[in-house]
CSV table of C-alpha atoms in Angstrom, one decimal:
chain,number,residue,atom,x,y,z
A,157,UNK,CA,36.6,128.9,-43.0
A,158,UNK,CA,39.4,126.2,-42.7
A,159,UNK,CA,41.1,126.3,-39.4
A,160,UNK,CA,44.5,124.9,-40.3
A,161,UNK,CA,48.2,126.1,-39.8
A,162,UNK,CA,49.2,126.9,-43.5
A,163,UNK,CA,52.8,125.5,-42.8
A,164,UNK,CA,51.5,122.0,-42.0
A,165,UNK,CA,52.6,119.4,-44.5
A,166,UNK,CA,49.6,118.1,-46.3
A,167,UNK,CA,50.7,114.5,-45.9
A,168,UNK,CA,50.1,115.0,-42.0
A,169,UNK,CA,46.5,116.0,-42.5
A,170,UNK,CA,43.5,113.7,-42.3
A,171,UNK,CA,41.7,112.7,-45.5
A,172,UNK,CA,38.8,115.2,-44.7
A,173,UNK,CA,41.3,118.1,-44.3
A,174,UNK,CA,43.2,117.1,-47.3
A,175,UNK,CA,39.9,117.3,-49.2
A,176,UNK,CA,39.2,120.8,-48.0
A,177,UNK,CA,42.7,121.9,-49.0
A,178,UNK,CA,42.0,120.6,-52.5
A,179,UNK,CA,38.8,122.5,-52.7
A,180,UNK,CA,40.5,125.7,-51.5
A,181,UNK,CA,43.2,125.2,-54.2
A,182,UNK,CA,40.4,124.9,-57.0
A,183,UNK,CA,38.6,128.0,-55.6
A,184,UNK,CA,41.8,130.0,-55.7
A,185,UNK,CA,42.0,129.9,-59.5
A,186,UNK,CA,38.9,132.1,-60.0
A,187,UNK,CA,37.7,129.6,-62.6
A,188,UNK,CA,34.5,130.3,-64.7
A,189,UNK,CA,33.7,126.6,-64.8
A,190,UNK,CA,34.4,124.4,-61.6
A,191,UNK,CA,34.2,120.7,-61.6
A,192,UNK,CA,33.8,119.1,-58.2
A,193,UNK,CA,34.1,115.3,-58.1
A,194,UNK,CA,32.7,113.9,-54.8
A,195,UNK,CA,33.9,117.0,-52.8
A,196,UNK,CA,32.2,116.0,-49.6
A,197,UNK,CA,33.1,112.3,-49.6
A,198,UNK,CA,35.5,112.8,-46.6
A,199,UNK,CA,33.8,115.8,-45.0
A,200,UNK,CA,31.8,116.0,-41.8
A,201,UNK,CA,28.2,117.5,-42.1
A,202,UNK,CA,29.3,120.9,-40.8
A,203,UNK,CA,32.2,121.0,-43.3
A,204,UNK,CA,29.9,119.9,-46.1
A,205,UNK,CA,27.4,122.7,-45.2
A,206,UNK,CA,30.2,125.3,-45.4
A,207,UNK,CA,31.1,123.9,-48.8
A,208,UNK,CA,27.4,124.3,-49.9
A,209,UNK,CA,27.5,128.0,-49.1
A,210,UNK,CA,30.6,128.4,-51.2
A,211,UNK,CA,28.9,126.6,-54.1
A,212,UNK,CA,25.9,128.9,-53.9
A,213,UNK,CA,28.1,132.0,-53.6
A,214,UNK,CA,30.0,130.8,-56.9
A,215,UNK,CA,26.7,130.2,-58.6
A,216,UNK,CA,25.5,133.7,-57.7
A,217,UNK,CA,28.8,135.0,-59.1
A,218,UNK,CA,28.0,133.4,-62.5
A,219,UNK,CA,30.4,130.4,-62.0
A,220,UNK,CA,29.1,127.2,-63.7
A,221,UNK,CA,29.6,124.2,-61.3
A,222,UNK,CA,29.6,120.6,-62.5
A,223,UNK,CA,29.0,118.7,-59.1
A,224,UNK,CA,29.5,115.0,-59.0
A,225,UNK,CA,28.1,113.2,-56.0
A,226,UNK,CA,26.7,109.8,-54.9
A,227,UNK,CA,24.9,111.6,-52.0
A,228,UNK,CA,21.3,112.1,-53.1
A,229,UNK,CA,20.4,114.8,-50.6
A,230,UNK,CA,23.3,117.0,-51.8
A,231,UNK,CA,22.2,116.7,-55.4
A,232,UNK,CA,18.5,117.5,-54.5
A,233,UNK,CA,19.7,120.6,-52.4
A,234,UNK,CA,22.2,122.1,-54.9
A,235,UNK,CA,21.4,121.1,-58.4
A,236,UNK,CA,19.4,123.2,-61.0
A,237,UNK,CA,19.7,120.3,-63.4
A,238,UNK,CA,20.8,116.7,-63.0
A,239,UNK,CA,22.2,114.3,-65.6
A,240,UNK,CA,22.2,110.6,-64.4
A,241,UNK,CA,24.8,108.1,-65.8
A,242,UNK,CA,24.5,104.4,-65.5
A,243,UNK,CA,27.1,101.9,-66.9
A,244,UNK,CA,28.8,104.7,-69.0
A,245,UNK,CA,25.6,105.9,-70.7
A,246,UNK,CA,23.1,108.7,-70.0
A,247,UNK,CA,20.2,107.2,-68.1
A,248,UNK,CA,18.2,110.4,-68.0
A,249,UNK,CA,18.0,114.1,-67.1
A,250,UNK,CA,15.9,115.9,-64.4
A,251,UNK,CA,15.4,119.6,-63.9
A,252,UNK,CA,13.7,122.0,-61.5
A,253,UNK,CA,10.9,120.4,-59.5
A,254,UNK,CA,11.5,116.9,-61.2
A,255,UNK,CA,14.7,116.6,-59.0
A,256,UNK,CA,13.8,114.4,-56.0
A,257,UNK,CA,15.3,111.5,-54.1
A,258,UNK,CA,13.1,108.8,-55.6
A,259,UNK,CA,13.3,110.0,-59.2
A,260,UNK,CA,17.1,110.0,-59.0
A,261,UNK,CA,17.4,106.6,-57.5
A,262,UNK,CA,14.9,105.1,-60.2
A,263,UNK,CA,17.3,106.5,-63.0
A,264,UNK,CA,20.3,105.3,-61.3
A,265,UNK,CA,19.5,101.7,-60.4
A,266,UNK,CA,15.9,101.2,-61.5
A,267,UNK,CA,14.6,100.3,-58.0
A,268,UNK,CA,13.4,101.9,-54.8
A,269,UNK,CA,16.0,103.1,-52.2
A,270,UNK,CA,14.0,101.6,-49.4
A,271,UNK,CA,15.6,98.3,-50.4
A,272,UNK,CA,19.0,99.6,-49.6
A,273,UNK,CA,18.6,99.7,-45.9
A,274,UNK,CA,16.5,96.6,-45.4
A,275,UNK,CA,18.3,95.9,-42.2
A,276,UNK,CA,16.6,93.4,-39.8
A,277,UNK,CA,18.6,93.3,-36.5
A,278,UNK,CA,18.9,90.0,-34.9
A,279,UNK,CA,19.6,89.3,-31.2
A,280,UNK,CA,23.4,89.7,-30.7
A,281,UNK,CA,25.4,86.6,-29.7
A,282,UNK,CA,28.2,86.4,-27.1
A,283,UNK,CA,30.8,89.2,-26.9
A,284,UNK,CA,33.4,88.9,-29.6
A,285,UNK,CA,35.5,92.0,-29.0
A,286,UNK,CA,35.8,93.9,-25.7
A,287,UNK,CA,38.0,97.0,-25.2
A,288,UNK,CA,38.6,98.3,-21.6
A,289,UNK,CA,40.3,101.6,-21.0
A,290,UNK,CA,42.1,101.6,-24.3
A,291,UNK,CA,44.0,104.7,-25.1
A,292,UNK,CA,46.1,105.5,-28.1
A,293,UNK,CA,48.9,108.0,-28.8
A,294,UNK,CA,46.6,110.4,-30.6
A,295,UNK,CA,44.1,110.9,-27.7
A,296,UNK,CA,46.2,110.1,-24.5
A,297,UNK,CA,44.3,110.4,-21.3
A,298,UNK,CA,41.0,109.5,-23.0
A,299,UNK,CA,40.3,105.8,-22.4
A,300,UNK,CA,37.7,104.0,-24.5
A,301,UNK,CA,35.7,101.0,-23.5
A,302,UNK,CA,33.2,99.1,-25.7
A,303,UNK,CA,31.8,95.8,-26.5
A,304,UNK,CA,31.1,94.1,-29.9
A,305,UNK,CA,29.0,91.0,-30.1
A,306,UNK,CA,28.9,88.2,-32.5
A,307,UNK,CA,26.6,88.9,-35.5
A,308,UNK,CA,26.2,92.6,-34.5
A,309,UNK,CA,26.6,95.6,-36.8
A,310,UNK,CA,27.7,98.7,-34.8
A,311,UNK,CA,28.0,102.1,-36.4
A,312,UNK,CA,30.7,104.5,-35.3
A,313,UNK,CA,29.7,108.1,-35.9
A,314,UNK,CA,31.4,111.5,-35.3
A,315,UNK,CA,32.7,114.6,-37.0
A,316,UNK,CA,36.1,114.5,-38.9
A,317,UNK,CA,38.9,114.5,-36.4
A,318,UNK,CA,36.8,112.9,-33.6
A,319,UNK,CA,39.0,109.8,-33.4
A,320,UNK,CA,37.0,107.3,-35.2
A,321,UNK,CA,39.7,106.2,-37.7
A,322,UNK,CA,42.4,106.4,-34.9
A,323,UNK,CA,40.2,104.0,-32.7
A,324,UNK,CA,40.0,101.4,-35.6
A,325,UNK,CA,43.8,101.6,-36.3
A,326,UNK,CA,44.6,101.1,-32.6
A,327,UNK,CA,42.4,98.0,-32.5
A,328,UNK,CA,44.2,96.8,-35.6
A,329,UNK,CA,47.6,97.5,-34.3
A,330,UNK,CA,48.5,100.3,-36.8
A,331,UNK,CA,48.6,102.7,-33.8
A,332,UNK,CA,50.2,101.9,-30.5
A,333,UNK,CA,48.0,101.4,-27.6
A,334,UNK,CA,49.2,103.4,-24.6
A,335,UNK,CA,46.9,101.7,-22.1
A,336,UNK,CA,44.0,99.4,-21.7
A,337,UNK,CA,43.1,95.8,-22.6
A,338,UNK,CA,41.6,94.1,-25.7
A,339,UNK,CA,39.8,90.9,-25.5
A,340,UNK,CA,38.8,88.7,-28.4
A,341,UNK,CA,36.3,85.9,-27.5
A,342,UNK,CA,37.4,86.4,-23.9
A,343,UNK,CA,41.1,86.0,-24.5
A,344,UNK,CA,43.5,88.9,-23.8
A,345,UNK,CA,45.3,90.0,-26.9
A,346,UNK,CA,48.3,92.4,-27.1
A,347,UNK,CA,48.1,94.0,-30.5
A,348,UNK,CA,51.3,95.7,-31.2
A,349,UNK,CA,51.2,95.1,-34.9
A,350,UNK,CA,48.6,94.3,-37.6
A,351,UNK,CA,50.0,90.7,-37.7
A,352,UNK,CA,48.9,90.3,-34.3
A,353,UNK,CA,45.4,91.5,-35.0
A,354,UNK,CA,45.2,89.3,-38.1
A,355,UNK,CA,46.2,86.3,-35.9
A,356,UNK,CA,43.4,87.2,-33.4
A,357,UNK,CA,40.9,87.2,-36.3
A,358,UNK,CA,40.6,90.9,-36.7
A,359,UNK,CA,40.5,92.6,-40.2
A,360,UNK,CA,40.5,96.3,-41.1
A,361,UNK,CA,39.2,97.8,-44.4
A,362,UNK,CA,40.8,101.3,-44.3
A,363,UNK,CA,39.3,104.6,-45.2
A,364,UNK,CA,41.8,105.3,-48.0
A,365,UNK,CA,41.8,102.2,-50.1
A,366,UNK,CA,44.3,103.4,-52.7
A,367,UNK,CA,47.0,104.3,-50.2
A,368,UNK,CA,46.4,101.8,-47.5
A,369,UNK,CA,44.2,99.1,-48.8
A,370,UNK,CA,45.6,98.2,-52.3
A,371,UNK,CA,48.8,97.9,-54.3
A,372,UNK,CA,47.4,99.7,-57.3
A,373,UNK,CA,50.0,98.5,-59.9
A,374,UNK,CA,49.4,94.8,-58.8
A,375,UNK,CA,46.7,92.7,-60.3
A,376,UNK,CA,43.2,91.8,-58.8
A,377,UNK,CA,44.6,88.3,-57.8
A,378,UNK,CA,47.7,89.6,-56.3
A,379,UNK,CA,45.8,92.1,-54.2
A,380,UNK,CA,43.0,89.8,-53.1
A,381,UNK,CA,45.6,87.1,-51.9
A,382,UNK,CA,48.0,89.5,-50.1
A,383,UNK,CA,46.7,88.8,-46.6
A,384,UNK,CA,46.6,85.1,-47.0
A,385,UNK,CA,50.1,84.7,-48.7
A,386,UNK,CA,51.8,83.4,-45.6
A,387,UNK,CA,49.0,81.0,-44.7
A,388,UNK,CA,49.1,79.5,-48.3
A,389,UNK,CA,53.0,79.3,-48.5
A,390,UNK,CA,55.0,76.1,-48.2
A,391,UNK,CA,58.9,76.6,-47.7
A,392,UNK,CA,58.5,80.2,-48.6
A,393,UNK,CA,56.9,79.4,-52.0
A,394,UNK,CA,53.3,80.3,-52.9
A,395,UNK,CA,50.9,77.7,-54.2
A,396,UNK,CA,49.7,79.6,-57.3
A,397,UNK,CA,47.0,77.1,-58.1
A,398,UNK,CA,45.5,77.4,-54.6
A,399,UNK,CA,45.9,81.2,-54.7
A,400,UNK,CA,43.9,81.4,-58.0
A,401,UNK,CA,41.3,79.0,-56.7
A,402,UNK,CA,40.8,81.1,-53.6
A,403,UNK,CA,40.8,84.4,-55.3
A,404,UNK,CA,38.4,83.2,-58.1
A,405,UNK,CA,35.9,82.1,-55.4
A,406,UNK,CA,36.1,85.4,-53.5
A,407,UNK,CA,35.9,87.6,-56.7
A,408,UNK,CA,32.8,85.6,-57.7
A,409,UNK,CA,31.2,85.8,-54.4
A,410,UNK,CA,31.7,89.6,-54.2
A,411,UNK,CA,30.7,90.2,-57.9
A,412,UNK,CA,33.9,92.0,-58.7
A,413,UNK,CA,33.6,93.3,-62.2
A,414,UNK,CA,37.1,93.0,-63.9
A,415,UNK,CA,38.2,91.9,-67.4
A,416,UNK,CA,40.3,89.1,-65.6
A,417,UNK,CA,42.0,88.3,-62.4
A,418,UNK,CA,45.2,89.6,-64.1
A,419,UNK,CA,43.7,93.1,-64.6
A,420,UNK,CA,45.6,95.9,-62.8
A,421,UNK,CA,43.5,96.9,-59.8
A,422,UNK,CA,44.1,100.6,-60.6
A,423,UNK,CA,42.0,100.2,-63.7
A,424,UNK,CA,38.8,99.2,-61.7
A,425,UNK,CA,36.0,101.4,-60.6
A,426,UNK,CA,36.0,102.6,-56.9
A,427,UNK,CA,33.3,100.1,-56.0
A,428,UNK,CA,35.2,97.2,-57.5
A,429,UNK,CA,38.4,98.3,-55.9
A,430,UNK,CA,36.6,98.2,-52.5
A,431,UNK,CA,35.4,94.7,-53.2
A,432,UNK,CA,38.9,93.6,-53.9
A,433,UNK,CA,40.1,95.0,-50.4
A,434,UNK,CA,37.1,93.2,-48.9
A,435,UNK,CA,38.0,90.0,-50.7
A,436,UNK,CA,41.5,90.2,-49.4
A,437,UNK,CA,40.3,90.2,-45.7
A,438,UNK,CA,37.2,87.9,-46.1
A,439,UNK,CA,39.6,85.2,-47.5
A,440,UNK,CA,41.1,85.1,-43.9
A,441,UNK,CA,37.7,84.3,-42.3
A,442,UNK,CA,37.8,87.2,-39.7
A,443,UNK,CA,35.8,87.1,-36.5
A,444,UNK,CA,35.8,90.9,-36.2
A,445,UNK,CA,35.5,93.2,-39.3
A,446,UNK,CA,36.5,96.9,-39.0
A,447,UNK,CA,35.2,99.0,-41.9
A,448,UNK,CA,36.3,102.6,-42.2
A,449,UNK,CA,34.0,104.5,-44.6
A,450,UNK,CA,33.2,101.3,-46.6
A,451,UNK,CA,31.1,103.1,-49.3
A,452,UNK,CA,33.1,106.3,-49.6
A,453,UNK,CA,33.3,107.4,-53.3
A,454,UNK,CA,31.5,104.4,-54.8
A,455,UNK,CA,28.3,104.3,-56.8
A,456,UNK,CA,24.9,103.6,-55.4
A,457,UNK,CA,24.7,100.2,-56.9
A,458,UNK,CA,27.9,99.1,-55.4
A,459,UNK,CA,26.8,100.6,-52.0
A,460,UNK,CA,23.9,98.3,-52.0
A,461,UNK,CA,26.0,95.3,-52.6
A,462,UNK,CA,28.3,96.2,-49.7
A,463,UNK,CA,25.2,96.6,-47.5
A,464,UNK,CA,24.0,93.1,-48.5
A,465,UNK,CA,27.4,91.8,-47.8
A,466,UNK,CA,27.5,93.3,-44.4
A,467,UNK,CA,24.2,91.7,-43.7
A,468,UNK,CA,25.2,88.2,-44.8
A,469,UNK,CA,28.5,88.5,-42.8
A,470,UNK,CA,26.7,89.5,-39.6
A,471,UNK,CA,24.3,86.5,-40.3
A,472,UNK,CA,27.3,84.3,-40.3
A,473,UNK,CA,28.3,85.6,-36.9
A,474,UNK,CA,31.0,88.1,-37.8
A,475,UNK,CA,31.0,91.2,-35.6
A,476,UNK,CA,31.1,94.4,-37.6
A,477,UNK,CA,32.2,97.9,-36.4
A,478,UNK,CA,31.9,100.5,-39.2
A,479,UNK,CA,32.7,104.1,-39.5
A,480,UNK,CA,30.6,106.3,-41.8
A,481,UNK,CA,30.1,110.0,-42.4
A,482,UNK,CA,26.8,109.3,-44.1
A,483,UNK,CA,23.9,109.7,-41.7
A,484,UNK,CA,21.6,107.6,-43.8
A,485,UNK,CA,24.0,104.7,-43.8
A,486,UNK,CA,24.7,104.9,-40.0
A,487,UNK,CA,21.0,104.9,-39.2
A,488,UNK,CA,20.0,102.4,-41.9
A,489,UNK,CA,22.6,99.8,-41.2
A,490,UNK,CA,23.4,99.9,-37.4
A,491,UNK,CA,22.0,97.7,-34.7
A,492,UNK,CA,23.3,100.4,-32.4
A,493,UNK,CA,25.6,103.5,-32.8
A,494,UNK,CA,28.5,104.7,-30.8
A,495,UNK,CA,29.1,108.4,-31.3
A,496,UNK,CA,32.6,109.9,-30.8
A,497,UNK,CA,33.7,113.5,-29.9
A,498,UNK,CA,37.2,114.6,-29.4
A,499,UNK,CA,38.7,111.1,-28.9
A,500,UNK,CA,36.0,109.8,-26.6
A,501,UNK,CA,32.7,108.0,-27.0
A,502,UNK,CA,30.2,110.7,-26.2
A,503,UNK,CA,27.2,108.4,-26.2
A,504,UNK,CA,25.6,105.1,-27.3
A,505,UNK,CA,22.2,104.9,-29.1
A,506,UNK,CA,20.1,101.8,-29.7
A,507,UNK,CA,18.4,101.3,-33.0
A,508,UNK,CA,15.1,102.6,-31.5
A,509,UNK,CA,16.9,105.8,-30.3
A,510,UNK,CA,18.5,106.6,-33.7
A,511,UNK,CA,18.0,110.0,-35.2
A,512,UNK,CA,20.0,112.5,-37.1
A,513,UNK,CA,19.5,115.1,-34.5
A,514,UNK,CA,20.7,112.9,-31.6
A,515,UNK,CA,23.8,111.8,-33.5
A,516,UNK,CA,24.7,115.3,-34.4
A,517,UNK,CA,24.2,116.6,-30.9
A,518,UNK,CA,26.5,113.9,-29.4
A,519,UNK,CA,29.1,114.4,-32.1
A,520,UNK,CA,29.2,118.2,-31.5
A,521,UNK,CA,29.6,117.6,-27.8
A,522,UNK,CA,26.1,119.0,-27.0
A,523,UNK,CA,24.5,115.6,-26.3
């Protein structure tokens, strides 16, 4: 069911389409045991539902499937039996009717999931970021206008390929803006390069942290200080003691679990790698924080820590625009939601208007 030209180089595909190609490759082996590690982490809801059909067909054909996921609804819908791991040990096992949302969360973190989305919106402050008629080279002729206020958390929803990532990359200067204006605190900014965005107080935590957010063969300290290197240099030389002091403060603040600051970042868990990416940008004291799938592929405990961090940053006045494919996350963490469809903002929903049905309808072009 994957609608792609087979001759397309995989490197040119989105993360979501790359994931689907990898799943197709695994299915082509006619395996009797299939291990799927976070198979839907980059998929839209429609693509994920197609995958579930495939999994059920495999089960009916006698294939044993080991399905690893941080998405509770998927586990409840698919699993005959669930083994829960916590801190490298087996925390418990559920089967049949025992498998439900609350029981899983209790085994995973020992507390109720309702605490995860304890978001209390505050009245937004003055406009921090304003786009008017912004177009990028991915979706020419489809201008985007939006406002992002101080202390506001705005969700950006949509299907894979709807233009969410491209919008964030255009704001950050990774992609060239074909037209339009961008204001930060009322000042016109020409963002032709990420360095311009950084100077304007904008930071981007990318969707693919390993490829675009980290240098995996460098240490925690080296990664966390990458964005601030120029700021802390004198005559082209880095002040190592100042660098270590800054990094140590950020690592402690974000509760990064690492053997030491010298540990290679590739040896950390996904959640701790994501915290290192966040540390890199938060050290620059941004005014606007762009988060692209900030909790993709990390455990539920690390997710809660990132949600709490988003809350505290918003309370400090930072404006946050975040992309997520997880409906619970979008609904639970957003003051309002912008929904994209084929490169355009198809609609805006206030917190009181948020529902899965309304978001899906807008994302599918039916709203």
